[in-house]
Amino acid sequence: MTKLNKLKWVVAIAMAFFIGTTFTSKVSAATINNDYALSSNQGSSLRTSNNVIIAHATAVYAPAKNVAIYENREWSNTSAYVQYIVGDGGKIYRVGAEGYQAWGAGSWGNANAPVQIELAQTYNGTEFKKDYVTYVNLLRSSAIKYGIPTDVDSSAWRGVKSHLWITNHVWGDHTDPYGYLASHGITKAQFAHDVKYGFSSSGNNVNPTPTPTPKPTKPTNKKAVHVTYALHQKGKKWLNPVKDFGSGSNGFAGVPNSVHDMFYIKVNHGSIKYRVHTKEDGWLPWVKKANKNDTVNGVAGIKGHTIDGVQMYYTTPSGETYQQSYYRSQTTQRTGYLGTCADNGSVSGYDSWAGMLGEPLDRLQIHINDNSKY
């Protein structure tokens, strides 16, 4: 659990419960809810070193949604928040931004963890099972995403770490998440095993016992899919289209440190839909065509309005190897690409859309594949 006065936390969560219950939201276990995410001018602006993924438990029996509401509202007063809270039957709520320091485990932990995850506590055994599967898979996929070992609490200074490990090896007085996991019959050894091997969508271990890694097999019906896309520079003109992505100035759409207002994408196989978020209008409708001369149905965006978010979804033709759109962006106000996105947020551990709301998007990279190439 983040370093808070527990009594203050319990009272605040109880208050948040009455606020939170006035809203309803249907979110699947693999979908990230961004309703309580901090805006671009909130939270830390410091990048992390990608060495650990930190596993927390909230230490209070309250809905995950209410924890997210509280962290979103009180982050500056309590100096405490994390990137994700898991609970409410396998739902994921985002608060902080991946790759930027959260305030959940002391200065060393915060500086080295691109992702910190809280597990909300419940007395309901059925709800816990759903929460636990999502929690484990999000820890594991986050580690894989950032090239971090999936070993839990090993002697190495890289890997998935409990808050207890941070306390024992760096700083602090917290012991989560083990006390809560034990209350539902999960031992430290079981937790470490589950994070290392993950769960299938059915809730069963993907690999219940260690076995040799099989040699990769070539997909039987994987088609090469190429994506072509372009951005329109605000107040100027359409930029040259980019095919897939690469290095250098030809490896992305957009102009560094510039503002863009319209966008289109097309694929040579299958289909893709896309939309943009603008500072002036919020999320605009999905677009399925690609024609820069048709600013009503062929492009996403409104001329003169600043794009600060992009979302897309690729549909694989029936009978073919499943592929997705993988994409990432930069903004005019930050150095380096933001987290990688996979389709419209359907993959746990990947961002659900590209950009930082409030910050003009200045470049974008996209490719279609069955795994990320970034």
PDB file of N, CA, C and O in Angstrom, residues 28-62:
ATOM      1  N   SER A  28     -14.570  -4.579 -18.970  1.00  0.00           N
ATOM      2  CA  SER A  28     -14.131  -5.966 -18.941  1.00  0.00           C
ATOM      3  C   SER A  28     -12.790  -6.072 -18.257  1.00  0.00           C
ATOM      4  O   SER A  28     -12.088  -5.086 -18.057  1.00  0.00           O
ATOM      5  N   ALA A  29     -12.408  -7.316 -17.897  1.00  0.00           N
ATOM      6  CA  ALA A  29     -11.174  -7.536 -17.150  1.00  0.00           C
ATOM      7  C   ALA A  29      -9.948  -7.090 -17.929  1.00  0.00           C
ATOM      8  O   ALA A  29      -8.937  -6.765 -17.339  1.00  0.00           O
ATOM      9  N   ALA A  30     -10.041  -7.088 -19.264  1.00  0.00           N
ATOM     10  CA  ALA A  30      -8.876  -6.738 -20.075  1.00  0.00           C
ATOM     11  C   ALA A  30      -8.898  -5.289 -20.539  1.00  0.00           C
ATOM     12  O   ALA A  30      -8.044  -4.869 -21.273  1.00  0.00           O
ATOM     13  N   THR A  31      -9.895  -4.520 -20.124  1.00  0.00           N
ATOM     14  CA  THR A  31     -10.015  -3.130 -20.555  1.00  0.00           C
ATOM     15  C   THR A  31      -9.579  -2.190 -19.444  1.00  0.00           C
ATOM     16  O   THR A  31      -9.925  -2.397 -18.281  1.00  0.00           O
ATOM     17  N   ILE A  32      -8.834  -1.173 -19.804  1.00  0.00           N
ATOM     18  CA  ILE A  32      -8.376  -0.202 -18.813  1.00  0.00           C
ATOM     19  C   ILE A  32      -9.341   0.971 -18.770  1.00  0.00           C
ATOM     20  O   ILE A  32      -9.639   1.579 -19.793  1.00  0.00           O
ATOM     21  N   ASN A  33      -9.835   1.270 -17.586  1.00  0.00           N
ATOM     22  CA  ASN A  33     -10.740   2.409 -17.383  1.00  0.00           C
ATOM     23  C   ASN A  33      -9.896   3.649 -17.111  1.00  0.00           C
ATOM     24  O   ASN A  33      -9.132   3.691 -16.146  1.00  0.00           O
ATOM     25  N   ASN A  34     -10.042   4.668 -17.964  1.00  0.00           N
ATOM     26  CA  ASN A  34      -9.253   5.888 -17.848  1.00  0.00           C
ATOM     27  C   ASN A  34     -10.023   7.054 -17.217  1.00  0.00           C
ATOM     28  O   ASN A  34      -9.559   8.188 -17.248  1.00  0.00           O
ATOM     29  N   ASP A  35     -11.198   6.762 -16.654  1.00  0.00           N
ATOM     30  CA  ASP A  35     -12.041   7.835 -16.119  1.00  0.00           C
ATOM     31  C   ASP A  35     -11.368   8.626 -15.002  1.00  0.00           C
ATOM     32  O   ASP A  35     -11.691   9.794 -14.776  1.00  0.00           O
ATOM     33  N   TYR A  36     -10.448   7.990 -14.272  1.00  0.00           N
ATOM     34  CA  TYR A  36      -9.834   8.645 -13.116  1.00  0.00           C
ATOM     35  C   TYR A  36      -8.334   8.855 -13.313  1.00  0.00           C
ATOM     36  O   TYR A  36      -7.590   9.040 -12.353  1.00  0.00           O
ATOM     37  N   ALA A  37      -7.896   8.822 -14.567  1.00  0.00           N
ATOM     38  CA  ALA A  37      -6.482   9.051 -14.878  1.00  0.00           C
ATOM     39  C   ALA A  37      -6.136  10.521 -14.644  1.00  0.00           C
ATOM     40  O   ALA A  37      -6.925  11.418 -14.951  1.00  0.00           O
ATOM     41  N   LEU A  38      -4.954  10.749 -14.113  1.00  0.00           N
ATOM     42  CA  LEU A  38      -4.485  12.117 -13.919  1.00  0.00           C
ATOM     43  C   LEU A  38      -4.273  12.776 -15.282  1.00  0.00           C
ATOM     44  O   LEU A  38      -3.880  12.116 -16.246  1.00  0.00           O
ATOM     45  N   SER A  39      -4.509  14.056 -15.365  1.00  0.00           N
ATOM     46  CA  SER A  39      -4.284  14.780 -16.606  1.00  0.00           C
ATOM     47  C   SER A  39      -2.795  15.047 -16.791  1.00  0.00           C
ATOM     48  O   SER A  39      -1.984  14.798 -15.888  1.00  0.00           O
ATOM     49  N   SER A  40      -2.444  15.566 -17.952  1.00  0.00           N
ATOM     50  CA  SER A  40      -1.028  15.723 -18.303  1.00  0.00           C
ATOM     51  C   SER A  40      -0.278  16.694 -17.396  1.00  0.00           C
ATOM     52  O   SER A  40       0.943  16.624 -17.290  1.00  0.00           O
ATOM     53  N   ASN A  41      -0.979  17.592 -16.742  1.00  0.00           N
ATOM     54  CA  ASN A  41      -0.308  18.548 -15.855  1.00  0.00           C
ATOM     55  C   ASN A  41      -0.388  18.132 -14.388  1.00  0.00           C
ATOM     56  O   ASN A  41      -0.114  18.919 -13.502  1.00  0.00           O
ATOM     57  N   GLN A  42      -0.776  16.874 -14.158  1.00  0.00           N
ATOM     58  CA  GLN A  42      -0.843  16.351 -12.794  1.00  0.00           C
ATOM     59  C   GLN A  42       0.153  15.217 -12.620  1.00  0.00           C
ATOM     60  O   GLN A  42       0.578  14.588 -13.585  1.00  0.00           O
ATOM     61  N   GLY A  43       0.518  14.942 -11.377  1.00  0.00           N
ATOM     62  CA  GLY A  43       1.467  13.872 -11.109  1.00  0.00           C
ATOM     63  C   GLY A  43       2.886  14.274 -11.451  1.00  0.00           C
ATOM     64  O   GLY A  43       3.163  15.413 -11.836  1.00  0.00           O
ATOM     65  N   SER A  44       3.788  13.327 -11.332  1.00  0.00           N
ATOM     66  CA  SER A  44       5.198  13.597 -11.588  1.00  0.00           C
ATOM     67  C   SER A  44       5.478  13.684 -13.085  1.00  0.00           C
ATOM     68  O   SER A  44       4.903  12.946 -13.879  1.00  0.00           O
ATOM     69  N   SER A  45       6.390  14.570 -13.463  1.00  0.00           N
ATOM     70  CA  SER A  45       6.815  14.684 -14.860  1.00  0.00           C
ATOM     71  C   SER A  45       8.142  13.965 -15.096  1.00  0.00           C
ATOM     72  O   SER A  45       8.710  14.045 -16.182  1.00  0.00           O
ATOM     73  N   LEU A  46       8.622  13.245 -14.075  1.00  0.00           N
ATOM     74  CA  LEU A  46       9.914  12.567 -14.174  1.00  0.00           C
ATOM     75  C   LEU A  46       9.767  11.183 -14.776  1.00  0.00           C
ATOM     76  O   LEU A  46       8.907  10.396 -14.357  1.00  0.00           O
ATOM     77  N   ARG A  47      10.592  10.853 -15.729  1.00  0.00           N
ATOM     78  CA  ARG A  47      10.629   9.522 -16.327  1.00  0.00           C
ATOM     79  C   ARG A  47      11.239   8.523 -15.345  1.00  0.00           C
ATOM     80  O   ARG A  47      12.019   8.887 -14.475  1.00  0.00           O
ATOM     81  N   THR A  48      10.893   7.253 -15.522  1.00  0.00           N
ATOM     82  CA  THR A  48      11.454   6.204 -14.671  1.00  0.00           C
ATOM     83  C   THR A  48      12.590   5.477 -15.381  1.00  0.00           C
ATOM     84  O   THR A  48      12.669   5.459 -16.613  1.00  0.00           O
ATOM     85  N   SER A  49      13.445   4.845 -14.589  1.00  0.00           N
ATOM     86  CA  SER A  49      14.333   3.807 -15.097  1.00  0.00           C
ATOM     87  C   SER A  49      13.519   2.515 -15.026  1.00  0.00           C
ATOM     88  O   SER A  49      12.814   2.285 -14.047  1.00  0.00           O
ATOM     89  N   ASN A  50      13.597   1.689 -16.031  1.00  0.00           N
ATOM     90  CA  ASN A  50      12.697   0.536 -16.109  1.00  0.00           C
ATOM     91  C   ASN A  50      13.364  -0.713 -15.540  1.00  0.00           C
ATOM     92  O   ASN A  50      13.875  -1.557 -16.269  1.00  0.00           O
ATOM     93  N   ASN A  51      13.333  -0.821 -14.207  1.00  0.00           N
ATOM     94  CA  ASN A  51      14.001  -1.926 -13.530  1.00  0.00           C
ATOM     95  C   ASN A  51      13.074  -2.821 -12.735  1.00  0.00           C
ATOM     96  O   ASN A  51      13.360  -4.003 -12.563  1.00  0.00           O
ATOM     97  N   VAL A  52      11.984  -2.282 -12.216  1.00  0.00           N
ATOM     98  CA  VAL A  52      11.079  -3.087 -11.390  1.00  0.00           C
ATOM     99  C   VAL A  52       9.622  -2.747 -11.694  1.00  0.00           C
ATOM    100  O   VAL A  52       9.308  -1.635 -12.108  1.00  0.00           O
ATOM    101  N   ILE A  53       8.756  -3.730 -11.495  1.00  0.00           N
ATOM    102  CA  ILE A  53       7.307  -3.527 -11.468  1.00  0.00           C
ATOM    103  C   ILE A  53       6.892  -3.808 -10.019  1.00  0.00           C
ATOM    104  O   ILE A  53       7.248  -4.854  -9.478  1.00  0.00           O
ATOM    105  N   ILE A  54       6.182  -2.893  -9.380  1.00  0.00           N
ATOM    106  CA  ILE A  54       5.903  -3.024  -7.945  1.00  0.00           C
ATOM    107  C   ILE A  54       4.465  -3.457  -7.710  1.00  0.00           C
ATOM    108  O   ILE A  54       3.522  -2.863  -8.234  1.00  0.00           O
ATOM    109  N   ALA A  55       4.318  -4.516  -6.894  1.00  0.00           N
ATOM    110  CA  ALA A  55       3.020  -5.085  -6.543  1.00  0.00           C
ATOM    111  C   ALA A  55       2.596  -4.596  -5.163  1.00  0.00           C
ATOM    112  O   ALA A  55       3.306  -4.812  -4.176  1.00  0.00           O
ATOM    113  N   HIS A  56       1.431  -3.953  -5.099  1.00  0.00           N
ATOM    114  CA  HIS A  56       0.873  -3.434  -3.856  1.00  0.00           C
ATOM    115  C   HIS A  56      -0.471  -4.094  -3.556  1.00  0.00           C
ATOM    116  O   HIS A  56      -1.091  -4.699  -4.434  1.00  0.00           O
ATOM    117  N   ALA A  57      -0.952  -3.922  -2.331  1.00  0.00           N
ATOM    118  CA  ALA A  57      -2.358  -4.142  -1.980  1.00  0.00           C
ATOM    119  C   ALA A  57      -2.801  -2.906  -1.208  1.00  0.00           C
ATOM    120  O   ALA A  57      -2.000  -2.253  -0.534  1.00  0.00           O
ATOM    121  N   THR A  58      -4.083  -2.569  -1.301  1.00  0.00           N
ATOM    122  CA  THR A  58      -4.541  -1.284  -0.766  1.00  0.00           C
ATOM    123  C   THR A  58      -4.595  -1.218   0.756  1.00  0.00           C
ATOM    124  O   THR A  58      -4.616  -0.140   1.331  1.00  0.00           O
ATOM    125  N   ALA A  59      -4.708  -2.381   1.432  1.00  0.00           N
ATOM    126  CA  ALA A  59      -4.810  -2.435   2.902  1.00  0.00           C
ATOM    127  C   ALA A  59      -6.116  -1.853   3.423  1.00  0.00           C
ATOM    128  O   ALA A  59      -6.235  -1.551   4.602  1.00  0.00           O
ATOM    129  N   VAL A  60      -7.103  -1.704   2.543  1.00  0.00           N
ATOM    130  CA  VAL A  60      -8.436  -1.262   2.966  1.00  0.00           C
ATOM    131  C   VAL A  60      -9.462  -2.001   2.122  1.00  0.00           C
ATOM    132  O   VAL A  60      -9.282  -2.181   0.919  1.00  0.00           O
ATOM    133  N   TYR A  61     -10.519  -2.491   2.765  1.00  0.00           N
ATOM    134  CA  TYR A  61     -11.556  -3.213   2.044  1.00  0.00           C
ATOM    135  C   TYR A  61     -12.549  -2.213   1.466  1.00  0.00           C
ATOM    136  O   TYR A  61     -13.502  -1.787   2.138  1.00  0.00           O
ATOM    137  N   ALA A  62     -12.312  -1.814   0.238  1.00  0.00           N
ATOM    138  CA  ALA A  62     -13.138  -0.835  -0.455  1.00  0.00           C
ATOM    139  C   ALA A  62     -13.034  -1.092  -1.946  1.00  0.00           C
ATOM    140  O   ALA A  62     -12.042  -1.647  -2.422  1.00  0.00           O
TER     141      ALA A  62
END
